[in-house]
Tab-separated table of C-alpha atoms in Angstrom:
chain	number	residue	atom	x	y	z
A	84	MET	CA	-15.516	-3.824	44.328
A	85	LYS	CA	-14.046	-4.649	47.712
A	86	ALA	CA	-14.498	-8.382	47.076
A	87	VAL	CA	-12.679	-8.090	43.734
A	88	ARG	CA	-9.893	-5.985	45.256
A	89	GLU	CA	-9.387	-8.471	48.097
A	90	TYR	CA	-9.749	-11.633	45.987
A	91	SER	CA	-6.762	-13.941	46.464
A	92	ASN	CA	-7.967	-17.414	45.481
A	93	PHE	CA	-5.629	-17.650	42.472
A	94	THR	CA	-4.328	-21.108	41.602
A	95	PRO	CA	-2.376	-22.560	38.666
A	96	GLU	CA	-5.679	-24.015	37.437
A	97	ASN	CA	-7.666	-20.766	37.412
A	98	ASP	CA	-4.761	-18.352	36.773
A	99	PRO	CA	-2.228	-20.224	34.584
A	100	PHE	CA	-0.480	-17.032	33.395
A	101	GLN	CA	-0.425	-15.436	36.884
A	102	GLU	CA	-2.149	-12.289	35.613
A	103	HIS	CA	-4.689	-12.159	38.479
A	104	ASP	CA	-7.267	-10.683	36.077
A	105	PHE	CA	-10.189	-13.107	36.526
A	106	GLY	CA	-12.026	-14.584	39.467
A	107	ALA	CA	-15.332	-15.776	40.859
A	108	PHE	CA	-17.079	-15.707	44.210
A	109	ASP	CA	-20.542	-16.196	45.692
A	110	ILE	CA	-22.810	-13.332	46.717
A	111	ASP	CA	-26.224	-14.113	48.217
A	112	GLY	CA	-26.140	-17.640	46.795
A	113	GLU	CA	-25.239	-16.513	43.254
A	114	GLN	CA	-21.846	-17.049	41.647
A	115	LEU	CA	-20.332	-13.843	40.276
A	116	PHE	CA	-17.492	-13.888	37.755
A	117	TRP	CA	-15.251	-10.885	37.190
A	118	LYS	CA	-12.586	-10.035	34.605
A	119	ILE	CA	-10.246	-7.064	34.334
A	120	ASP	CA	-8.731	-6.164	30.963
A	121	HIS	CA	-6.119	-3.510	30.336
A	122	PHE	CA	-5.425	-2.112	26.901
A	123	ASP	CA	-2.494	0.059	25.854
A	124	LYS	CA	-3.947	3.163	24.166
A	125	ASP	CA	-0.827	3.419	21.985
A	126	MET	CA	-1.414	0.037	20.331
């Protein structure tokens, strides 16, 4: 969780809408992708 919280490698190519809700990094030689979605309960 710390790596996701501190992730800052956002670029126009990997974050075109500037939502900062997706990223990837390497852990122990494996690439890990993460995605955060938020949904409005009233929708």
